[in-house]
């Protein structure tokens, strides 16, 4: 016990020196476990060694993709092996820990929760969808591409924060060495759980937007933002899926109900996954279907689960409602981002215009034509100014807002 606190103190001194040397002391105090998770999130644990979680989930762009040139086109980020691409746009890694464990809600008759666009990181294994999720990218050949769990743990055990890893691991498993290959399964899950602990911290789930300050009575909305909020909760029906009101005990709204829907979003024809019929891993093409590939969303995941496979057809093309906290956050006002599971839309104005006019203007066909929601969107009858107001409201959802103190 004494030794453990001794190492903690040593580590802490090192950390303080490090932070001071960067001159970027953060205002948020992280626990040791959160600090470990943060180190893991930002470390280049990949093969080859250049890619971290933050490569695709950068805080500055709202915990999603930070590269403008990718966002305006295919929207899918390349893997550590740069010829390889996955199939979807990175969603925000913030607020993901607050998703419930994936389940079928008998009352609503809907699937709820999980992580990933299709919910397949259910949380059934480690007790939190984000922890189940975090086990994936390190080993995924189109992402960080490490050859094995052992390779990941070896790198962590050589890292500058290895002491922290060992001491935190031993808090859970006294006397066991996470760097011993006998314990690799436990150590790997511990890495995932630690990342999820960081993702659950106040540094990631900040609840520090202008809208949060507004709910706390610290700041007013502009006339346009207020009009946007009214439309968001009223005529435009956005809050039916992206709830905007605090919970019964004042819980801040998450702007997602963690349900699934097919909005009839068109294909993103620039998605690099379509060309993955020519890139092979162990002799098989990454995407055997090439241009003919269609993203099955939730239905595709359900197909793989005997307990739910009978419900896969009615869920084809549905994707998880993403939080829209931080949707506007980027490097400056005009930084381009990509929206929807395939990143086909490039601005919030385009997103709102799609909701408003899908069924009355000429939009490309839906990627999946089954199960398209025709009740809550498609012909909202919003004016151009009303669309702009909703966009203005969504811009109040970026974390890092500072309430200006009034001059005396
Ligand atoms: C190459 C880019 C890339 C890297 C590297 C990457 N991700 Fe992701 N991330 C994605 C994509 C794409 C998805 C969506 C995949 C899907 O739905 O099938 C995703 C989904 C997620 C989600 C789910 C969010 C939600 O609300 O469902 C979380 C959380 C997340 N990533 C965290 C991480 C962590 C932690 C790491 C590092 C261990 C990581 N990501 C590495 C691209 C990346
Ligand atoms: C019926 C449920 C539903 C309603 C109503 C709804 N949304 Fe969504 N929203 C979703 C789903 C599901 C997605 C993801 C769809 C996909 O990727 O195919 C989404 C995606 C988004 C995104 C993209 C976020 C990202 O990270 O890519 C934005 C922005 C958004 N919605 C804003 C709105 C606004 C504004 C309204 C009202 C005009 C609205 N939504 C109404 C379900 C809904």
CSV table of C-alpha atoms and ligand atoms in Angstrom, one decimal:
chain,number,residue,atom,x,y,z
A,1,UNK,CA,0.0,0.0,0.0
A,2,UNK,CA,2.7,2.4,1.0
A,3,UNK,CA,4.8,1.5,-2.1
A,4,UNK,CA,1.7,2.1,-4.2
A,5,UNK,CA,1.1,5.6,-2.9
A,6,UNK,CA,4.9,6.2,-3.2
A,7,UNK,CA,4.7,5.4,-6.9
A,8,UNK,CA,1.6,7.5,-7.3
A,9,UNK,CA,3.3,10.5,-5.7
A,10,UNK,CA,6.3,10.0,-8.0
A,11,UNK,CA,4.0,9.7,-11.0
A,12,UNK,CA,2.1,12.8,-9.9
A,13,UNK,CA,5.3,14.9,-9.5
A,14,UNK,CA,6.3,13.7,-13.0
A,15,UNK,CA,2.9,14.7,-14.4
A,16,UNK,CA,3.0,18.1,-12.8
A,17,UNK,CA,6.4,18.8,-14.3
A,18,UNK,CA,5.2,17.5,-17.7
A,19,UNK,CA,2.0,19.7,-17.6
A,20,UNK,CA,3.9,22.8,-16.5
A,21,UNK,CA,6.5,22.2,-19.2
A,22,UNK,CA,3.7,22.2,-21.8
A,23,UNK,CA,2.2,25.3,-20.2
A,24,UNK,CA,-1.3,24.0,-20.8
A,25,UNK,CA,-2.6,23.1,-17.4
A,26,UNK,CA,-6.1,21.9,-17.8
A,27,UNK,CA,-8.8,23.3,-15.6
A,28,UNK,CA,-10.3,19.8,-15.0
A,29,UNK,CA,-8.9,17.5,-12.4
A,30,UNK,CA,-8.8,14.0,-13.7
A,31,UNK,CA,-8.6,11.0,-11.4
A,32,UNK,CA,-5.6,8.6,-12.0
A,33,UNK,CA,-7.8,6.2,-13.9
A,34,UNK,CA,-9.1,9.0,-16.1
A,35,UNK,CA,-5.5,10.2,-16.7
A,36,UNK,CA,-4.5,6.7,-17.7
A,37,UNK,CA,-7.5,6.5,-20.1
A,38,UNK,CA,-6.5,9.9,-21.5
A,39,UNK,CA,-2.9,8.7,-22.1
A,40,UNK,CA,-4.3,5.6,-23.9
A,41,UNK,CA,-6.7,7.7,-26.0
A,42,UNK,CA,-4.0,10.0,-27.3
A,43,UNK,CA,-1.1,7.6,-27.6
A,44,UNK,CA,-0.2,6.3,-31.1
A,45,UNK,CA,-0.8,2.6,-30.4
A,46,UNK,CA,-1.0,1.4,-33.9
A,47,UNK,CA,1.0,-0.5,-36.5
A,48,UNK,CA,2.6,1.4,-38.2
A,49,UNK,CA,2.9,3.7,-35.2
A,50,UNK,CA,1.2,6.9,-36.0
A,51,UNK,CA,-2.5,6.6,-35.2
A,52,UNK,CA,-4.3,7.2,-31.9
A,53,UNK,CA,-8.0,7.3,-31.1
A,54,UNK,CA,-7.8,11.0,-31.4
A,55,UNK,CA,-6.6,10.8,-35.0
A,56,UNK,CA,-10.3,10.2,-35.8
A,57,UNK,CA,-11.8,11.7,-32.6
A,58,UNK,CA,-10.1,15.0,-32.0
A,59,UNK,CA,-11.5,17.2,-29.2
A,60,UNK,CA,-11.0,20.3,-31.2
A,61,UNK,CA,-13.5,19.1,-33.8
A,62,UNK,CA,-16.1,17.8,-31.3
A,63,UNK,CA,-14.4,14.4,-30.8
A,64,UNK,CA,-14.8,13.4,-34.4
A,65,UNK,CA,-12.7,13.7,-37.6
A,66,UNK,CA,-10.4,16.8,-37.6
A,67,UNK,CA,-9.3,16.8,-41.3
A,68,UNK,CA,-11.2,19.2,-43.5
A,69,UNK,CA,-10.1,17.5,-46.8
A,70,UNK,CA,-11.5,14.2,-45.6
A,71,UNK,CA,-14.7,15.7,-44.2
A,72,UNK,CA,-15.6,17.4,-47.5
A,73,UNK,CA,-15.2,14.2,-49.5
A,74,UNK,CA,-15.4,10.6,-48.4
A,75,UNK,CA,-15.7,11.4,-44.7
A,76,UNK,CA,-14.2,8.0,-43.8
A,77,UNK,CA,-10.7,8.2,-42.2
A,78,UNK,CA,-7.9,6.0,-43.4
A,79,UNK,CA,-6.5,3.2,-41.3
A,80,UNK,CA,-2.9,3.0,-39.9
A,81,UNK,CA,-2.2,1.1,-43.1
A,82,UNK,CA,-3.0,4.0,-45.3
A,83,UNK,CA,-4.5,2.1,-48.3
A,84,UNK,CA,-7.2,0.7,-46.0
A,85,UNK,CA,-10.5,2.3,-45.2
A,86,UNK,CA,-13.4,1.3,-43.1
A,87,UNK,CA,-17.0,2.1,-44.1
A,88,UNK,CA,-18.4,4.9,-41.8
A,89,UNK,CA,-17.8,8.4,-40.6
A,90,UNK,CA,-16.5,8.6,-37.0
A,91,UNK,CA,-19.3,9.7,-34.7
A,92,UNK,CA,-18.4,11.8,-31.6
A,93,UNK,CA,-16.6,9.9,-28.9
A,94,UNK,CA,-18.0,12.3,-26.4
A,95,UNK,CA,-21.3,11.5,-24.6
A,96,UNK,CA,-20.9,7.9,-25.9
A,97,UNK,CA,-20.5,6.5,-22.4
A,98,UNK,CA,-24.0,7.7,-21.5
A,99,UNK,CA,-25.6,5.3,-23.9
A,100,UNK,CA,-27.5,2.5,-22.1
A,101,UNK,CA,-26.5,-1.2,-22.7
A,102,UNK,CA,-28.1,-2.2,-26.1
A,103,UNK,CA,-31.5,-3.8,-25.5
A,104,UNK,CA,-34.9,-4.2,-27.0
A,105,UNK,CA,-37.4,-1.9,-25.2
A,106,UNK,CA,-40.6,-4.0,-25.0
A,107,UNK,CA,-42.8,-0.9,-24.2
A,108,UNK,CA,-41.6,1.2,-27.0
A,109,UNK,CA,-41.0,-1.7,-29.4
A,110,UNK,CA,-37.6,-0.3,-30.2
A,111,UNK,CA,-33.9,-1.1,-29.9
A,112,UNK,CA,-32.1,1.4,-27.7
A,113,UNK,CA,-28.5,2.0,-26.7
A,114,UNK,CA,-25.1,0.6,-27.6
A,115,UNK,CA,-22.2,2.2,-29.3
A,116,UNK,CA,-21.4,2.5,-33.0
A,117,UNK,CA,-23.8,3.6,-35.7
A,118,UNK,CA,-25.3,0.1,-35.6
A,119,UNK,CA,-25.2,-0.6,-31.9
A,120,UNK,CA,-22.9,-3.6,-32.1
A,121,UNK,CA,-20.7,-2.5,-29.2
A,122,UNK,CA,-23.5,-3.5,-26.9
A,123,UNK,CA,-21.9,-3.1,-23.5
A,124,UNK,CA,-23.0,-6.7,-22.6
A,125,UNK,CA,-19.3,-7.7,-22.1
A,126,UNK,CA,-17.8,-5.0,-20.0
A,127,UNK,CA,-20.9,-3.3,-18.6
A,128,UNK,CA,-20.6,-0.2,-20.7
A,129,UNK,CA,-21.0,0.2,-24.5
A,130,UNK,CA,-18.1,2.6,-24.7
A,131,UNK,CA,-15.8,0.0,-23.0
A,132,UNK,CA,-16.9,-2.7,-25.3
A,133,UNK,CA,-16.3,-0.3,-28.2
A,134,UNK,CA,-12.8,0.6,-27.0
A,135,UNK,CA,-11.6,-3.0,-27.4
A,136,UNK,CA,-12.2,-2.7,-31.2
A,137,UNK,CA,-10.1,-0.1,-32.9
A,138,UNK,CA,-6.6,-1.3,-31.7
A,139,UNK,CA,-7.0,-4.6,-33.4
A,140,UNK,CA,-9.2,-3.6,-36.4
A,141,UNK,CA,-7.1,-4.0,-39.5
A,142,UNK,CA,-8.8,-0.9,-41.1
A,143,UNK,CA,-8.1,1.2,-38.0
A,144,UNK,CA,-5.1,0.9,-35.6
A,145,UNK,CA,-4.1,-2.5,-37.0
A,146,UNK,CA,-2.2,-3.9,-34.1
A,147,UNK,CA,-1.4,-7.6,-34.6
A,148,UNK,CA,-2.6,-8.8,-31.2
A,149,UNK,CA,-3.8,-7.8,-27.7
A,150,UNK,CA,-0.3,-8.7,-26.5
A,151,UNK,CA,1.2,-6.2,-29.0
A,152,UNK,CA,-1.0,-3.5,-27.6
A,153,UNK,CA,-0.1,-4.3,-24.0
A,154,UNK,CA,3.6,-4.5,-24.8
A,155,UNK,CA,3.4,-1.0,-26.1
A,156,UNK,CA,1.5,0.3,-23.1
A,157,UNK,CA,4.1,-1.4,-20.8
A,158,UNK,CA,6.9,0.5,-22.6
A,159,UNK,CA,5.1,3.8,-22.6
A,160,UNK,CA,5.9,6.8,-20.4
A,161,UNK,CA,2.7,6.2,-18.4
A,162,UNK,CA,3.5,2.4,-17.9
A,163,UNK,CA,3.9,3.0,-14.1
A,164,UNK,CA,0.4,4.5,-13.9
A,165,UNK,CA,-1.0,1.6,-15.9
A,166,UNK,CA,0.6,-1.0,-13.6
A,167,UNK,CA,-0.5,0.8,-10.4
A,168,UNK,CA,-4.1,1.4,-11.6
A,169,UNK,CA,-4.3,-2.3,-12.8
A,170,UNK,CA,-3.1,-3.5,-9.4
A,171,UNK,CA,-5.9,-1.5,-7.7
A,172,UNK,CA,-8.3,-3.9,-9.4
A,173,UNK,CA,-6.1,-7.0,-9.4
A,174,UNK,CA,-3.7,-6.9,-6.4
A,175,UNK,CA,-0.5,-8.7,-6.9
A,176,UNK,CA,-1.0,-9.3,-10.6
A,177,UNK,CA,1.3,-7.9,-13.3
A,178,UNK,CA,-0.6,-6.6,-16.3
A,179,UNK,CA,2.6,-6.8,-18.4
A,180,UNK,CA,2.9,-10.6,-17.9
A,181,UNK,CA,1.5,-12.4,-20.9
A,182,UNK,CA,-0.5,-14.7,-18.7
A,183,UNK,CA,-2.7,-11.7,-17.8
A,184,UNK,CA,-3.1,-10.3,-21.3
A,185,UNK,CA,-6.9,-10.7,-21.5
A,186,UNK,CA,-7.5,-8.9,-18.3
A,187,UNK,CA,-4.9,-6.2,-19.1
A,188,UNK,CA,-6.5,-5.6,-22.5
A,189,UNK,CA,-10.0,-5.3,-21.1
A,190,UNK,CA,-8.6,-3.0,-18.4
A,191,UNK,CA,-7.2,-0.7,-21.1
A,192,UNK,CA,-10.6,-0.5,-22.7
A,193,UNK,CA,-12.3,0.2,-19.4
A,194,UNK,CA,-9.8,2.9,-18.6
A,195,UNK,CA,-10.4,4.6,-21.9
A,196,UNK,CA,-14.2,4.5,-21.2
A,197,UNK,CA,-13.5,6.0,-17.8
A,198,UNK,CA,-11.7,8.9,-19.5
A,199,UNK,CA,-14.5,9.2,-22.0
A,200,UNK,CA,-16.9,9.5,-19.1
A,201,UNK,CA,-15.0,12.3,-17.5
A,202,UNK,CA,-15.8,15.9,-17.3
A,203,UNK,CA,-13.1,16.6,-19.8
A,204,UNK,CA,-14.9,14.7,-22.5
A,205,UNK,CA,-18.6,14.9,-21.5
A,206,UNK,CA,-18.2,18.5,-20.6
A,207,UNK,CA,-21.8,19.9,-20.7
A,208,UNK,CA,-20.2,23.3,-21.1
A,209,UNK,CA,-22.0,24.7,-24.1
A,210,UNK,CA,-23.8,28.0,-24.3
A,211,UNK,CA,-27.1,26.0,-24.2
A,212,UNK,CA,-26.0,24.5,-20.9
A,213,UNK,CA,-25.2,28.0,-19.6
A,214,UNK,CA,-28.6,29.1,-20.8
A,215,UNK,CA,-30.4,26.2,-19.0
A,216,UNK,CA,-28.5,27.2,-15.9
A,217,UNK,CA,-29.8,30.7,-16.2
A,218,UNK,CA,-26.3,32.2,-16.8
A,219,UNK,CA,-26.8,33.6,-20.3
A,220,UNK,CA,-29.5,34.4,-22.7
A,221,UNK,CA,-30.0,33.1,-26.2
A,222,UNK,CA,-30.0,35.6,-29.2
A,223,UNK,CA,-33.4,36.1,-30.9
A,224,UNK,CA,-32.4,33.8,-33.7
A,225,UNK,CA,-31.1,31.0,-31.4
A,226,UNK,CA,-34.3,31.2,-29.3
A,227,UNK,CA,-36.4,30.9,-32.5
A,228,UNK,CA,-34.3,27.9,-33.5
A,229,UNK,CA,-34.8,26.3,-30.1
A,230,UNK,CA,-38.6,26.8,-30.4
A,231,UNK,CA,-38.6,25.2,-33.9
A,232,UNK,CA,-36.3,22.4,-32.8
A,233,UNK,CA,-38.8,21.5,-30.1
A,234,UNK,CA,-41.9,22.3,-32.1
A,235,UNK,CA,-42.6,22.6,-35.8
A,236,UNK,CA,-39.3,20.8,-36.9
A,237,UNK,CA,-39.8,18.0,-34.4
A,238,UNK,CA,-36.1,17.5,-33.9
A,239,UNK,CA,-36.4,17.0,-30.1
A,240,UNK,CA,-38.5,13.9,-30.8
A,241,UNK,CA,-35.2,12.0,-31.4
A,242,UNK,CA,-32.7,14.6,-30.1
A,243,UNK,CA,-34.2,15.5,-26.7
A,244,UNK,CA,-33.3,19.0,-25.6
A,245,UNK,CA,-34.9,19.3,-22.2
A,246,UNK,CA,-33.3,18.4,-18.8
A,247,UNK,CA,-34.3,15.1,-17.2
A,248,UNK,CA,-36.7,14.8,-14.2
A,249,UNK,CA,-33.8,15.4,-11.8
A,250,UNK,CA,-32.2,18.2,-13.8
A,251,UNK,CA,-29.9,15.8,-15.8
A,252,UNK,CA,-28.6,17.8,-18.7
A,253,UNK,CA,-30.1,16.8,-22.1
A,254,UNK,CA,-28.0,14.5,-24.3
A,255,UNK,CA,-29.6,15.4,-27.6
A,256,UNK,CA,-30.1,11.7,-28.4
A,257,UNK,CA,-32.7,9.2,-27.2
A,258,UNK,CA,-30.2,6.4,-28.3
A,259,UNK,CA,-32.9,4.9,-30.6
A,260,UNK,CA,-32.4,3.9,-34.3
A,261,UNK,CA,-34.0,5.3,-37.5
A,262,UNK,CA,-33.6,5.3,-41.2
A,263,UNK,CA,-33.9,8.9,-42.3
A,264,UNK,CA,-33.5,8.0,-46.0
A,265,UNK,CA,-30.0,9.5,-46.1
A,266,UNK,CA,-28.5,9.1,-49.6
A,267,UNK,CA,-25.3,7.2,-50.3
A,268,UNK,CA,-22.0,9.2,-50.0
A,269,UNK,CA,-20.7,8.1,-53.4
A,270,UNK,CA,-17.2,9.4,-52.4
A,271,UNK,CA,-17.0,6.9,-49.5
A,272,UNK,CA,-13.6,5.3,-50.1
A,273,UNK,CA,-15.0,1.9,-48.9
A,274,UNK,CA,-16.6,1.4,-52.3
A,275,UNK,CA,-13.0,1.0,-53.7
A,276,UNK,CA,-12.1,-1.5,-51.1
A,277,UNK,CA,-12.8,-4.4,-53.5
A,278,UNK,CA,-9.3,-3.8,-54.7
A,279,UNK,CA,-7.5,-3.8,-51.3
A,280,UNK,CA,-6.9,-7.1,-49.7
A,281,UNK,CA,-6.3,-8.4,-46.2
A,282,UNK,CA,-5.0,-12.0,-46.0
A,283,UNK,CA,-6.1,-12.6,-49.5
A,284,UNK,CA,-9.7,-11.3,-49.2
A,285,UNK,CA,-11.0,-8.0,-50.4
A,286,UNK,CA,-12.0,-5.6,-47.6
A,287,UNK,CA,-15.3,-4.9,-49.4
A,288,UNK,CA,-16.1,-7.7,-51.8
A,289,UNK,CA,-19.3,-5.9,-53.0
A,290,UNK,CA,-17.5,-2.8,-54.2
A,291,UNK,CA,-19.8,-0.1,-55.4
A,292,UNK,CA,-22.8,-2.3,-54.8
A,293,UNK,CA,-22.2,-2.3,-51.0
A,294,UNK,CA,-25.2,-0.9,-49.0
A,295,UNK,CA,-24.8,-0.1,-45.3
A,296,UNK,CA,-27.3,-2.3,-43.5
A,297,UNK,CA,-27.0,-0.4,-40.2
A,298,UNK,CA,-28.8,-1.9,-37.2
A,299,UNK,CA,-30.4,-4.6,-39.3
A,300,UNK,CA,-27.0,-5.9,-40.3
A,301,UNK,CA,-25.9,-6.2,-36.6
A,302,UNK,CA,-29.2,-7.9,-35.6
A,303,UNK,CA,-28.7,-10.5,-38.3
A,304,UNK,CA,-25.6,-11.6,-36.5
A,305,UNK,CA,-27.5,-12.2,-33.2
A,306,UNK,CA,-29.6,-15.3,-33.0
A,307,UNK,CA,-31.7,-13.8,-30.3
A,308,UNK,CA,-32.7,-10.8,-32.5
A,309,UNK,CA,-32.1,-12.0,-36.1
A,310,UNK,CA,-35.9,-12.3,-36.7
A,311,UNK,CA,-36.1,-8.5,-36.3
A,312,UNK,CA,-33.3,-7.6,-38.7
A,313,UNK,CA,-35.4,-6.9,-41.8
A,314,UNK,CA,-37.5,-4.3,-40.1
A,315,UNK,CA,-34.3,-2.5,-38.9
A,316,UNK,CA,-32.4,-2.5,-42.2
A,317,UNK,CA,-30.9,1.0,-42.9
A,318,UNK,CA,-31.5,2.3,-39.3
A,319,UNK,CA,-28.7,4.1,-37.6
A,320,UNK,CA,-28.3,5.2,-34.0
A,321,UNK,CA,-29.5,8.7,-33.3
A,322,UNK,CA,-26.2,10.6,-32.7
A,323,UNK,CA,-25.9,13.3,-30.0
A,324,UNK,CA,-25.9,16.6,-31.7
A,325,UNK,CA,-23.8,18.2,-28.9
A,326,UNK,CA,-20.7,19.6,-30.6
A,327,UNK,CA,-22.0,19.1,-34.2
A,328,UNK,CA,-20.8,22.6,-35.1
A,329,UNK,CA,-17.5,22.4,-33.2
A,330,UNK,CA,-14.4,22.7,-35.3
A,331,UNK,CA,-11.4,24.8,-36.1
A,332,UNK,CA,-13.2,28.1,-36.6
A,333,UNK,CA,-16.7,29.0,-38.0
A,334,UNK,CA,-16.1,27.7,-41.5
A,335,UNK,CA,-14.4,24.4,-40.7
A,336,UNK,CA,-16.1,21.8,-42.7
A,337,UNK,CA,-17.5,18.7,-41.0
A,338,UNK,CA,-19.4,15.7,-42.4
A,339,UNK,CA,-22.8,14.6,-41.1
A,340,UNK,CA,-24.7,11.3,-40.9
A,341,UNK,CA,-23.3,7.7,-40.8
A,342,UNK,CA,-21.6,8.1,-44.2
A,343,UNK,CA,-20.8,11.8,-43.9
A,344,UNK,CA,-22.8,12.6,-47.1
A,345,UNK,CA,-23.9,16.1,-45.8
A,346,UNK,CA,-21.3,18.8,-45.4
A,347,UNK,CA,-23.1,21.5,-43.5
A,348,UNK,CA,-25.7,21.9,-40.8
A,349,UNK,CA,-27.8,23.9,-43.3
A,350,UNK,CA,-27.8,21.0,-45.7
A,351,UNK,CA,-28.8,18.6,-42.9
A,352,UNK,CA,-31.8,20.8,-41.9
A,353,UNK,CA,-32.7,21.4,-45.5
A,354,UNK,CA,-32.8,17.6,-46.0
A,355,UNK,CA,-35.1,17.1,-43.0
A,356,UNK,CA,-37.3,20.0,-44.3
A,357,UNK,CA,-37.6,19.0,-48.0
A,358,UNK,CA,-36.6,15.3,-48.5
A,359,UNK,CA,-40.0,14.4,-49.9
A,360,UNK,CA,-40.8,17.6,-51.8
A,361,UNK,CA,-37.5,18.4,-53.5
A,362,UNK,CA,-35.2,16.5,-55.7
A,363,UNK,CA,-32.8,14.5,-53.4
A,364,UNK,CA,-30.9,11.4,-54.4
A,365,UNK,CA,-32.5,8.1,-53.5
A,366,UNK,CA,-32.1,6.8,-49.9
A,367,UNK,CA,-29.1,4.4,-49.4
A,368,UNK,CA,-31.6,1.9,-48.0
A,369,UNK,CA,-35.2,2.2,-49.2
A,370,UNK,CA,-36.8,0.0,-46.6
A,371,UNK,CA,-38.0,1.4,-43.3
A,372,UNK,CA,-37.6,5.0,-44.1
A,373,UNK,CA,-39.2,7.3,-41.5
A,374,UNK,CA,-42.0,9.2,-43.3
A,375,UNK,CA,-43.7,10.5,-40.2
A,376,UNK,CA,-41.3,13.0,-38.6
A,377,UNK,CA,-39.4,14.4,-41.5
A,378,UNK,CA,-39.4,15.0,-45.2
A,379,UNK,CA,-41.8,18.0,-45.6
A,380,UNK,CA,-41.6,20.2,-42.5
A,381,UNK,CA,-42.7,23.4,-44.3
A,382,UNK,CA,-39.8,25.5,-42.8
A,383,UNK,CA,-38.8,28.8,-44.4
A,384,UNK,CA,-35.2,29.5,-45.3
A,385,UNK,CA,-35.0,31.8,-42.2
A,386,UNK,CA,-36.4,29.1,-40.0
A,387,UNK,CA,-33.8,26.6,-41.3
A,388,UNK,CA,-31.1,29.2,-40.5
A,389,UNK,CA,-32.5,29.6,-37.0
A,390,UNK,CA,-32.3,25.9,-36.3
A,391,UNK,CA,-28.7,25.9,-37.4
A,392,UNK,CA,-28.0,28.9,-35.2
A,393,UNK,CA,-29.5,27.0,-32.3
A,394,UNK,CA,-27.3,23.9,-33.0
A,395,UNK,CA,-24.3,26.2,-32.8
A,396,UNK,CA,-25.1,26.8,-29.1
A,397,UNK,CA,-24.3,23.2,-28.4
A,398,UNK,CA,-20.5,23.4,-28.7
A,399,UNK,CA,-18.7,22.7,-25.5
A,400,UNK,CA,-16.1,25.2,-24.2
A,401,UNK,CA,-18.5,28.2,-24.0
A,402,UNK,CA,-17.3,30.9,-21.6
A,403,UNK,CA,-19.8,33.0,-19.8
A,404,UNK,CA,-18.7,36.6,-20.1
A,405,UNK,CA,-18.8,38.4,-16.8
A,406,UNK,CA,-20.7,41.6,-17.1
A,407,UNK,CA,-18.6,44.8,-16.7
A,408,UNK,CA,-19.4,46.6,-13.5
B,1,LIG,C1,-9.5,5.2,-38.3
B,1,LIG,C2,-10.4,6.1,-37.5
B,1,LIG,C3,-10.8,5.7,-36.1
B,1,LIG,C4,-9.9,5.4,-35.0
B,1,LIG,C5,-8.4,5.3,-35.0
B,1,LIG,C6,-10.8,5.2,-33.9
B,1,LIG,N1,-12.1,5.4,-34.2
B,1,LIG,FE1,-13.6,5.4,-33.0
B,1,LIG,N2,-14.9,5.3,-34.6
B,1,LIG,C7,-14.5,5.4,-35.9
B,1,LIG,C8,-15.6,5.1,-36.7
B,1,LIG,C9,-15.7,5.1,-38.2
B,1,LIG,C10,-16.7,4.8,-35.8
B,1,LIG,C11,-18.1,4.3,-36.3
B,1,LIG,C12,-18.0,2.9,-36.7
B,1,LIG,C13,-19.3,2.1,-36.8
B,1,LIG,O1,-20.3,2.7,-36.4
B,1,LIG,O2,-19.3,1.0,-37.4
B,1,LIG,C14,-16.2,5.0,-34.5
B,1,LIG,C15,-17.0,4.9,-33.3
B,1,LIG,C16,-16.5,5.2,-32.1
B,1,LIG,C17,-17.3,5.3,-30.9
B,1,LIG,C18,-18.9,5.1,-30.8
B,1,LIG,C19,-19.6,6.4,-30.5
B,1,LIG,C20,-21.1,6.2,-30.5
B,1,LIG,O3,-21.8,7.1,-30.0
B,1,LIG,O4,-21.6,5.1,-30.9
B,1,LIG,C21,-16.5,5.6,-29.8
B,1,LIG,C22,-16.9,5.8,-28.4
B,1,LIG,C23,-15.2,5.6,-30.4
B,1,LIG,N3,-15.2,5.4,-31.7
B,1,LIG,C24,-14.0,5.7,-29.6
B,1,LIG,C25,-12.7,5.3,-30.1
B,1,LIG,C26,-11.6,5.0,-29.3
B,1,LIG,C27,-11.6,4.9,-27.8
B,1,LIG,C28,-10.6,4.7,-30.2
B,1,LIG,C29,-9.2,4.2,-29.8
B,1,LIG,C30,-9.1,3.0,-29.1
B,1,LIG,C31,-11.1,4.9,-31.5
B,1,LIG,N4,-12.4,5.3,-31.4
B,1,LIG,C32,-10.3,4.8,-32.6
B,1,LIG,C33,-13.3,5.8,-36.3
B,1,LIG,C34,-12.1,5.6,-35.6
B,2,LIG,C1,-37.0,10.3,-36.2
B,2,LIG,C2,-35.8,10.7,-35.4
B,2,LIG,C3,-35.1,12.0,-35.8
B,2,LIG,C4,-35.6,13.2,-35.9
B,2,LIG,C5,-37.1,13.7,-35.8
B,2,LIG,C6,-34.5,14.1,-36.2
B,2,LIG,N1,-33.3,13.4,-36.2
B,2,LIG,FE1,-31.5,14.1,-36.5
B,2,LIG,N2,-30.8,12.2,-36.7
B,2,LIG,C7,-31.5,11.0,-36.4
B,2,LIG,C8,-30.7,9.9,-36.9
B,2,LIG,C9,-31.2,8.4,-36.8
B,2,LIG,C10,-29.5,10.4,-37.4
B,2,LIG,C11,-28.4,9.5,-38.0
B,2,LIG,C12,-28.9,9.1,-39.4
B,2,LIG,C13,-27.9,8.4,-40.3
B,2,LIG,O1,-26.7,8.6,-40.0
B,2,LIG,O2,-28.3,7.8,-41.2
B,2,LIG,C14,-29.6,11.8,-37.2
B,2,LIG,C15,-28.5,12.7,-37.5
B,2,LIG,C16,-28.5,14.1,-37.3
B,2,LIG,C17,-27.4,14.9,-37.5
B,2,LIG,C18,-26.0,14.5,-37.9
B,2,LIG,C19,-25.1,14.3,-36.7
B,2,LIG,C20,-23.8,13.7,-37.0
B,2,LIG,O3,-23.0,13.6,-36.1
B,2,LIG,O4,-23.6,13.2,-38.1
B,2,LIG,C21,-27.8,16.2,-37.2
B,2,LIG,C22,-27.0,17.5,-37.2
B,2,LIG,C23,-29.2,16.1,-36.9
B,2,LIG,N3,-29.6,14.8,-36.9
B,2,LIG,C24,-30.1,17.2,-36.5
B,2,LIG,C25,-31.4,17.1,-36.5
B,2,LIG,C26,-32.3,18.3,-36.6
B,2,LIG,C27,-31.9,19.7,-36.7
B,2,LIG,C28,-33.6,17.8,-36.6
B,2,LIG,C29,-34.9,18.5,-36.8
B,2,LIG,C30,-35.0,19.3,-38.0
B,2,LIG,C31,-33.5,16.3,-36.5
B,2,LIG,N4,-32.2,16.0,-36.5
B,2,LIG,C32,-34.6,15.5,-36.4
B,2,LIG,C33,-32.8,11.0,-36.0
B,2,LIG,C34,-33.7,12.1,-36.0
